[in-house]
Amino acid sequence: MFELPEFMTLARQMNDSFKAKTVQKGQLGNSPHKFVWYNRTHEEFDRLTKGKIVGKAYARGKWLFIPLEPDYVLLLGECGGKMLFHPSGAKVPKKYHLYITFDDDSFFTVTTQMWGGMELYEKGEERNSKYIRGMRTTPMEPEFTFGYFSALIDELIDGKKRSAKALLTQDQIIPGLGNAIAQDILFSAHLDPRHLIADFTVDQRQDLFHAITDTFVEVTEMGGRYDEYDLYNNPGGYIRKMDKNAVGHPCPECGATIEKFQYLGGACYVCPNCQK
């Protein structure tokens, strides 16, 4: 599944590849998928996108915003799979869930894995989407300061008990973060995923804050994770330290054997020595 660094990479590449191009034809999927969400019919999508000019794309959380000037915004997100730009004359994928052709016959396709949203809104209405409305500050925004992060933890402590992993992966408390990047963040902060946020010391709060921001910057600068693909079908350059490939191997910091266990609906990969 794409996380914020992958969406930021895709947005940057879209602005390099098809910003200011005119839409010749917009099509929804040719492969039915009950977990891909549209808010337009095939006919509406074709009619409303035709002749529109692509504006500057940007990412927030696990969502990609593509303005179709002058009146609409295409919202793509909460998905994995591939979003690809194809030059004129390229072969169209056999299956797709979105297909937009531009005036120079180049085109853009989206093929999802598992689930995803592909919705076209009148400009401004995208902010009222249930996925976007009320979204908290993301780690790539200037407002994501240590003061903001510490106040967020204080706010959450007054509610139900939450662990470090829950803080990073549940309810999009920190938008754009998922289980994959969370593993490396927790390792960098030397925190066990089950550690309760109510028990954090000031130093642990600071360590986790810096692990979040530093990891986001690193993953983004490297074009995303190695098992996700960019707009040109190239894998990202970030190799995760804590994933299935690390299990049974020495910790890169202390040499202890990396372990795996299930927690909060997903796998956790930890160093039993560094993340006590």
mmCIF file of C-alpha atoms in Angstrom:
data_model
loop_
_atom_site.group_PDB
_atom_site.id
_atom_site.type_symbol
_atom_site.label_atom_id
_atom_site.label_comp_id
_atom_site.label_asym_id
_atom_site.label_seq_id
_atom_site.Cartn_x
_atom_site.Cartn_y
_atom_site.Cartn_z
ATOM 1 C CA MET A 1 0.000 0.000 0.000
ATOM 2 C CA PHE A 2 1.226 3.489 -0.854
ATOM 3 C CA GLU A 3 2.146 5.707 2.086
ATOM 4 C CA LEU A 4 2.804 9.452 2.043
ATOM 5 C CA PRO A 5 6.396 9.266 0.679
ATOM 6 C CA GLU A 6 5.204 7.259 -2.346
ATOM 7 C CA PHE A 7 2.337 9.667 -2.993
ATOM 8 C CA MET A 8 4.703 12.649 -2.736
ATOM 9 C CA THR A 9 6.987 10.979 -5.261
ATOM 10 C CA LEU A 10 4.075 10.302 -7.624
ATOM 11 C CA ALA A 11 2.817 13.890 -7.319
ATOM 12 C CA ARG A 12 6.247 15.309 -8.155
ATOM 13 C CA GLN A 13 6.581 13.025 -11.171
ATOM 14 C CA MET A 14 3.075 13.849 -12.397
ATOM 15 C CA ASN A 15 3.949 17.535 -12.333
ATOM 16 C CA ASP A 16 7.015 16.759 -14.427
ATOM 17 C CA SER A 17 5.194 14.476 -16.888
ATOM 18 C CA PHE A 18 1.653 15.632 -17.521
ATOM 19 C CA LYS A 19 0.925 18.905 -15.719
ATOM 20 C CA ALA A 20 -0.771 21.325 -18.162
ATOM 21 C CA LYS A 21 -1.763 18.547 -20.572
ATOM 22 C CA THR A 22 -5.352 18.449 -21.788
ATOM 23 C CA VAL A 23 -7.533 15.418 -21.124
ATOM 24 C CA GLN A 24 -8.715 13.829 -24.354
ATOM 25 C CA LYS A 25 -10.723 11.076 -22.678
ATOM 26 C CA GLY A 26 -11.267 9.828 -19.126
ATOM 27 C CA GLN A 27 -12.334 6.260 -18.439
ATOM 28 C CA LEU A 28 -13.121 4.316 -15.300
ATOM 29 C CA GLY A 29 -12.051 0.697 -14.913
ATOM 30 C CA ASN A 30 -12.482 -2.109 -17.421
ATOM 31 C CA SER A 31 -12.022 -4.698 -14.657
ATOM 32 C CA PRO A 32 -14.823 -4.722 -12.056
ATOM 33 C CA HIS A 33 -13.542 -4.540 -8.481
ATOM 34 C CA LYS A 34 -15.960 -4.312 -5.558
ATOM 35 C CA PHE A 35 -13.330 -2.644 -3.348
ATOM 36 C CA VAL A 36 -12.510 0.195 -5.743
ATOM 37 C CA TRP A 37 -14.715 3.174 -4.921
ATOM 38 C CA TYR A 38 -15.965 5.602 -7.553
ATOM 39 C CA ASN A 39 -18.394 8.482 -7.097
ATOM 40 C CA ARG A 40 -19.168 8.905 -10.808
ATOM 41 C CA THR A 41 -20.625 6.708 -13.504
ATOM 42 C CA HIS A 42 -18.524 5.877 -16.571
ATOM 43 C CA GLU A 43 -20.511 8.390 -18.605
ATOM 44 C CA GLU A 44 -20.176 11.161 -16.020
ATOM 45 C CA PHE A 45 -16.444 10.651 -15.644
ATOM 46 C CA ASP A 46 -15.883 10.810 -19.401
ATOM 47 C CA ARG A 47 -18.060 13.916 -19.813
ATOM 48 C CA LEU A 48 -16.694 15.826 -16.827
ATOM 49 C CA THR A 49 -12.997 15.195 -17.522
ATOM 50 C CA LYS A 50 -12.999 15.766 -21.288
ATOM 51 C CA GLY A 51 -11.091 18.909 -22.244
ATOM 52 C CA LYS A 52 -9.882 19.622 -18.714
ATOM 53 C CA ILE A 53 -6.299 20.758 -18.120
ATOM 54 C CA VAL A 54 -4.193 18.971 -15.522
ATOM 55 C CA GLY A 55 -3.120 21.239 -12.675
ATOM 56 C CA LYS A 56 -0.401 20.826 -10.061
ATOM 57 C CA ALA A 57 -0.757 17.522 -8.198
ATOM 58 C CA TYR A 58 -0.018 17.245 -4.491
ATOM 59 C CA ALA A 59 -0.256 14.666 -1.694
ATOM 60 C CA ARG A 60 -1.667 14.695 1.837
ATOM 61 C CA GLY A 61 -1.823 11.626 4.028
ATOM 62 C CA LYS A 62 -2.582 8.594 1.875
ATOM 63 C CA TRP A 63 -4.250 10.667 -0.827
ATOM 64 C CA LEU A 64 -3.209 12.218 -4.112
ATOM 65 C CA PHE A 65 -4.970 15.340 -5.401
ATOM 66 C CA ILE A 66 -4.908 16.024 -9.154
ATOM 67 C CA PRO A 67 -6.661 19.265 -10.194
ATOM 68 C CA LEU A 68 -8.491 19.087 -13.526
ATOM 69 C CA GLU A 69 -8.874 22.751 -14.361
ATOM 70 C CA PRO A 70 -10.925 24.729 -14.141
ATOM 71 C CA ASP A 71 -13.610 23.014 -12.100
ATOM 72 C CA TYR A 72 -12.648 19.589 -10.730
ATOM 73 C CA VAL A 73 -10.204 17.613 -8.566
ATOM 74 C CA LEU A 74 -9.431 13.923 -9.004
ATOM 75 C CA LEU A 75 -8.807 12.234 -5.663
ATOM 76 C CA LEU A 76 -6.854 8.952 -5.583
ATOM 77 C CA GLY A 77 -5.857 7.124 -2.446
ATOM 78 C CA GLU A 78 -5.882 4.471 0.251
ATOM 79 C CA CYS A 79 -4.553 2.043 -2.324
ATOM 80 C CA GLY A 80 -1.626 -0.002 -3.511
ATOM 81 C CA GLY A 81 -0.844 -1.190 -7.004
ATOM 82 C CA LYS A 82 0.511 0.971 -9.801
ATOM 83 C CA MET A 83 -0.084 4.491 -11.086
ATOM 84 C CA LEU A 84 1.760 4.749 -14.398
ATOM 85 C CA PHE A 85 2.448 7.327 -17.091
ATOM 86 C CA HIS A 86 2.680 5.893 -20.610
ATOM 87 C CA PRO A 87 4.128 7.637 -23.667
ATOM 88 C CA SER A 88 2.177 7.790 -26.906
ATOM 89 C CA GLY A 89 2.121 4.393 -28.612
ATOM 90 C CA ALA A 90 2.717 2.395 -25.433
ATOM 91 C CA LYS A 91 0.684 -0.731 -24.788
ATOM 92 C CA VAL A 92 -2.384 -0.244 -22.622
ATOM 93 C CA PRO A 93 -2.470 -2.543 -19.557
ATOM 94 C CA LYS A 94 -4.878 -5.449 -19.948
ATOM 95 C CA LYS A 95 -6.673 -4.485 -16.735
ATOM 96 C CA TYR A 96 -6.995 -1.026 -15.223
ATOM 97 C CA HIS A 97 -9.237 0.856 -12.790
ATOM 98 C CA LEU A 98 -8.642 4.316 -14.289
ATOM 99 C CA TYR A 99 -7.410 5.362 -17.728
ATOM 100 C CA ILE A 100 -6.892 8.978 -18.817
ATOM 101 C CA THR A 101 -5.679 9.842 -22.316
ATOM 102 C CA PHE A 102 -4.078 13.226 -22.986
ATOM 103 C CA ASP A 103 -4.137 15.389 -26.113
ATOM 104 C CA ASP A 104 -0.720 14.128 -27.266
ATOM 105 C CA ASP A 105 -1.918 10.490 -26.952
ATOM 106 C CA SER A 106 0.203 9.817 -23.885
ATOM 107 C CA PHE A 107 -1.875 8.357 -21.058
ATOM 108 C CA PHE A 108 -2.123 7.606 -17.342
ATOM 109 C CA THR A 109 -3.443 4.392 -15.801
ATOM 110 C CA VAL A 110 -4.189 3.221 -12.277
ATOM 111 C CA THR A 111 -4.437 -0.445 -11.329
ATOM 112 C CA THR A 112 -5.093 -1.101 -7.670
ATOM 113 C CA GLN A 113 -4.361 -3.952 -5.327
ATOM 114 C CA MET A 114 -6.797 -4.785 -2.530
ATOM 115 C CA TRP A 115 -8.818 -1.538 -2.466
ATOM 116 C CA GLY A 116 -8.728 2.147 -3.254
ATOM 117 C CA GLY A 117 -10.688 5.328 -3.906
ATOM 118 C CA MET A 118 -10.912 7.105 -7.285
ATOM 119 C CA GLU A 119 -13.296 10.003 -6.995
ATOM 120 C CA LEU A 120 -13.916 13.160 -9.004
ATOM 121 C CA TYR A 121 -15.107 16.211 -7.066
ATOM 122 C CA GLU A 122 -16.107 19.725 -7.957
ATOM 123 C CA LYS A 123 -13.250 21.932 -6.791
ATOM 124 C CA GLY A 124 -13.482 22.523 -3.059
ATOM 125 C CA GLU A 125 -15.822 19.607 -2.430
ATOM 126 C CA GLU A 126 -12.886 17.207 -2.105
ATOM 127 C CA ARG A 127 -12.191 18.781 1.290
ATOM 128 C CA ASN A 128 -15.540 17.427 2.474
ATOM 129 C CA SER A 129 -14.744 13.866 1.502
ATOM 130 C CA LYS A 130 -15.078 11.551 4.487
ATOM 131 C CA TYR A 131 -11.469 10.493 3.884
ATOM 132 C CA ILE A 132 -10.094 14.042 3.919
ATOM 133 C CA ARG A 133 -12.406 15.930 6.258
ATOM 134 C CA GLY A 134 -10.723 16.503 9.610
ATOM 135 C CA MET A 135 -7.338 15.116 8.507
ATOM 136 C CA ARG A 136 -4.652 15.885 11.062
ATOM 137 C CA THR A 137 -1.268 17.439 10.287
ATOM 138 C CA THR A 138 1.092 15.183 8.333
ATOM 139 C CA PRO A 139 4.795 14.681 9.165
ATOM 140 C CA MET A 140 5.837 16.489 5.971
ATOM 141 C CA GLU A 141 4.098 19.755 6.903
ATOM 142 C CA PRO A 142 5.857 22.588 8.804
ATOM 143 C CA GLU A 143 3.166 22.476 11.490
ATOM 144 C CA PHE A 144 4.313 18.978 12.522
ATOM 145 C CA THR A 145 6.592 20.198 15.309
ATOM 146 C CA PHE A 146 7.629 18.497 18.531
ATOM 147 C CA GLY A 147 5.192 20.753 20.358
ATOM 148 C CA TYR A 148 2.354 19.581 18.108
ATOM 149 C CA PHE A 149 3.391 15.934 18.470
ATOM 150 C CA SER A 150 3.677 16.115 22.256
ATOM 151 C CA ALA A 151 0.284 17.823 22.540
ATOM 152 C CA LEU A 152 -1.194 15.099 20.334
ATOM 153 C CA ILE A 153 0.084 12.420 22.716
ATOM 154 C CA ASP A 154 -1.339 14.347 25.691
ATOM 155 C CA GLU A 155 -4.708 14.473 23.917
ATOM 156 C CA LEU A 156 -4.674 10.735 23.199
ATOM 157 C CA ILE A 157 -3.668 9.790 26.737
ATOM 158 C CA ASP A 158 -7.000 11.195 27.943
ATOM 159 C CA GLY A 159 -8.815 8.646 25.777
ATOM 160 C CA LYS A 160 -8.368 4.893 25.392
ATOM 161 C CA LYS A 161 -5.027 3.209 26.019
ATOM 162 C CA ARG A 162 -2.782 3.292 22.965
ATOM 163 C CA SER A 163 0.519 1.665 22.219
ATOM 164 C CA ALA A 164 3.364 3.061 20.142
ATOM 165 C CA LYS A 165 2.251 1.013 17.135
ATOM 166 C CA ALA A 166 -1.362 2.141 17.542
ATOM 167 C CA LEU A 167 -0.200 5.764 17.565
ATOM 168 C CA LEU A 168 1.585 5.238 14.252
ATOM 169 C CA THR A 169 -0.818 2.963 12.396
ATOM 170 C CA GLN A 170 -4.400 3.310 13.653
ATOM 171 C CA ASP A 171 -7.108 5.831 12.746
ATOM 172 C CA GLN A 172 -4.663 7.924 10.693
ATOM 173 C CA ILE A 173 -3.669 9.804 13.837
ATOM 174 C CA ILE A 174 -0.494 10.561 11.904
ATOM 175 C CA PRO A 175 -1.749 10.781 8.298
ATOM 176 C CA GLY A 176 0.248 9.007 5.614
ATOM 177 C CA LEU A 177 1.821 6.468 7.907
ATOM 178 C CA GLY A 178 1.255 2.718 7.662
ATOM 179 C CA ASN A 179 2.607 -0.470 9.164
ATOM 180 C CA ALA A 180 5.538 -0.730 6.749
ATOM 181 C CA ILE A 181 7.294 2.542 7.591
ATOM 182 C CA ALA A 182 6.183 2.292 11.229
ATOM 183 C CA GLN A 183 8.476 -0.701 11.756
ATOM 184 C CA ASP A 184 11.596 1.304 10.891
ATOM 185 C CA ILE A 185 10.388 4.320 12.880
ATOM 186 C CA LEU A 186 9.951 2.230 16.028
ATOM 187 C CA PHE A 187 13.335 0.614 15.504
ATOM 188 C CA SER A 188 15.014 4.008 15.105
ATOM 189 C CA ALA A 189 13.300 5.245 18.273
ATOM 190 C CA HIS A 190 14.258 2.045 20.167
ATOM 191 C CA LEU A 191 10.627 1.443 21.138
ATOM 192 C CA ASP A 192 8.732 -1.822 21.413
ATOM 193 C CA PRO A 193 5.486 -1.609 19.369
ATOM 194 C CA ARG A 194 3.524 -2.528 22.520
ATOM 195 C CA HIS A 195 4.985 0.274 24.648
ATOM 196 C CA LEU A 196 2.089 2.419 25.941
ATOM 197 C CA ILE A 197 2.255 6.061 24.938
ATOM 198 C CA ALA A 198 1.089 7.026 28.432
ATOM 199 C CA ASP A 199 4.398 5.662 29.723
ATOM 200 C CA PHE A 200 6.615 7.632 27.335
ATOM 201 C CA THR A 201 9.323 9.717 28.949
ATOM 202 C CA VAL A 202 10.090 13.142 27.485
ATOM 203 C CA ASP A 203 13.188 11.653 25.847
ATOM 204 C CA GLN A 204 11.136 8.853 24.293
ATOM 205 C CA ARG A 205 8.671 11.380 22.890
ATOM 206 C CA GLN A 206 11.559 13.307 21.364
ATOM 207 C CA ASP A 207 13.202 10.165 19.993
ATOM 208 C CA LEU A 208 9.947 9.039 18.376
ATOM 209 C CA PHE A 209 9.251 12.481 16.919
ATOM 210 C CA HIS A 210 12.675 12.635 15.285
ATOM 211 C CA ALA A 211 12.399 9.038 14.078
ATOM 212 C CA ILE A 212 9.099 9.893 12.352
ATOM 213 C CA THR A 213 10.295 13.064 10.642
ATOM 214 C CA ASP A 214 13.740 11.725 9.708
ATOM 215 C CA THR A 215 12.326 8.484 8.290
ATOM 216 C CA PHE A 216 9.696 10.296 6.232
ATOM 217 C CA VAL A 217 12.324 12.579 4.736
ATOM 218 C CA GLU A 218 14.667 9.682 3.949
ATOM 219 C CA VAL A 219 11.990 7.513 2.328
ATOM 220 C CA THR A 220 10.716 10.456 0.277
ATOM 221 C CA GLU A 221 14.193 11.475 -0.893
ATOM 222 C CA MET A 222 14.789 7.896 -2.048
ATOM 223 C CA GLY A 223 11.596 7.819 -4.089
ATOM 224 C CA GLY A 224 9.638 5.525 -1.779
ATOM 225 C CA ARG A 225 10.100 1.963 -0.579
ATOM 226 C CA TYR A 226 11.777 -0.737 -2.660
ATOM 227 C CA ASP A 227 8.560 -2.762 -3.026
ATOM 228 C CA GLU A 228 6.413 0.113 -4.335
ATOM 229 C CA TYR A 229 6.624 1.593 -7.832
ATOM 230 C CA ASP A 230 6.767 5.143 -9.143
ATOM 231 C CA LEU A 231 5.042 6.754 -12.127
ATOM 232 C CA TYR A 232 7.564 5.231 -14.537
ATOM 233 C CA ASN A 233 7.313 1.698 -13.093
ATOM 234 C CA ASN A 234 10.614 1.954 -11.214
ATOM 235 C CA PRO A 235 10.861 0.625 -7.641
ATOM 236 C CA GLY A 236 11.699 3.032 -4.844
ATOM 237 C CA GLY A 237 15.197 3.107 -3.411
ATOM 238 C CA TYR A 238 14.441 2.839 0.300
ATOM 239 C CA ILE A 239 15.280 -0.588 1.755
ATOM 240 C CA ARG A 240 13.423 -1.185 4.996
ATOM 241 C CA LYS A 241 15.526 -2.249 7.966
ATOM 242 C CA MET A 242 12.679 -4.070 9.710
ATOM 243 C CA ASP A 243 10.585 -6.293 7.448
ATOM 244 C CA LYS A 244 10.164 -9.981 6.651
ATOM 245 C CA ASN A 245 13.658 -10.135 5.150
ATOM 246 C CA ALA A 246 15.225 -9.090 8.467
ATOM 247 C CA VAL A 247 13.731 -11.923 10.530
ATOM 248 C CA GLY A 248 16.394 -14.292 11.860
ATOM 249 C CA HIS A 249 19.228 -11.958 10.857
ATOM 250 C CA PRO A 250 21.435 -9.838 13.137
ATOM 251 C CA CYS A 251 20.249 -6.418 14.229
ATOM 252 C CA PRO A 252 22.221 -3.752 12.289
ATOM 253 C CA GLU A 253 22.925 -1.933 15.570
ATOM 254 C CA CYS A 254 23.594 -4.581 18.239
ATOM 255 C CA GLY A 255 23.761 -7.953 16.482
ATOM 256 C CA ALA A 256 20.806 -9.554 18.319
ATOM 257 C CA THR A 257 18.517 -11.734 16.195
ATOM 258 C CA ILE A 258 15.529 -9.917 14.677
ATOM 259 C CA GLU A 259 12.185 -11.388 15.734
ATOM 260 C CA LYS A 260 8.645 -11.333 14.341
ATOM 261 C CA PHE A 261 5.310 -11.388 16.159
ATOM 262 C CA GLN A 262 1.699 -10.495 15.406
ATOM 263 C CA TYR A 263 0.181 -7.451 17.070
ATOM 264 C CA LEU A 264 -2.761 -5.157 16.264
ATOM 265 C CA GLY A 265 -3.705 -7.008 13.115
ATOM 266 C CA GLY A 266 -0.277 -7.110 11.485
ATOM 267 C CA ALA A 267 3.267 -8.318 11.730
ATOM 268 C CA CYS A 268 5.869 -6.575 13.873
ATOM 269 C CA TYR A 269 9.610 -6.925 13.293
ATOM 270 C CA VAL A 270 11.771 -5.986 16.251
ATOM 271 C CA CYS A 271 15.185 -6.236 17.834
ATOM 272 C CA PRO A 272 14.585 -7.788 21.291
ATOM 273 C CA ASN A 273 17.625 -5.961 22.632
ATOM 274 C CA CYS A 274 17.228 -2.459 21.116
ATOM 275 C CA GLN A 275 13.442 -2.333 21.443
ATOM 276 C CA LYS A 276 12.820 -3.511 24.991
#
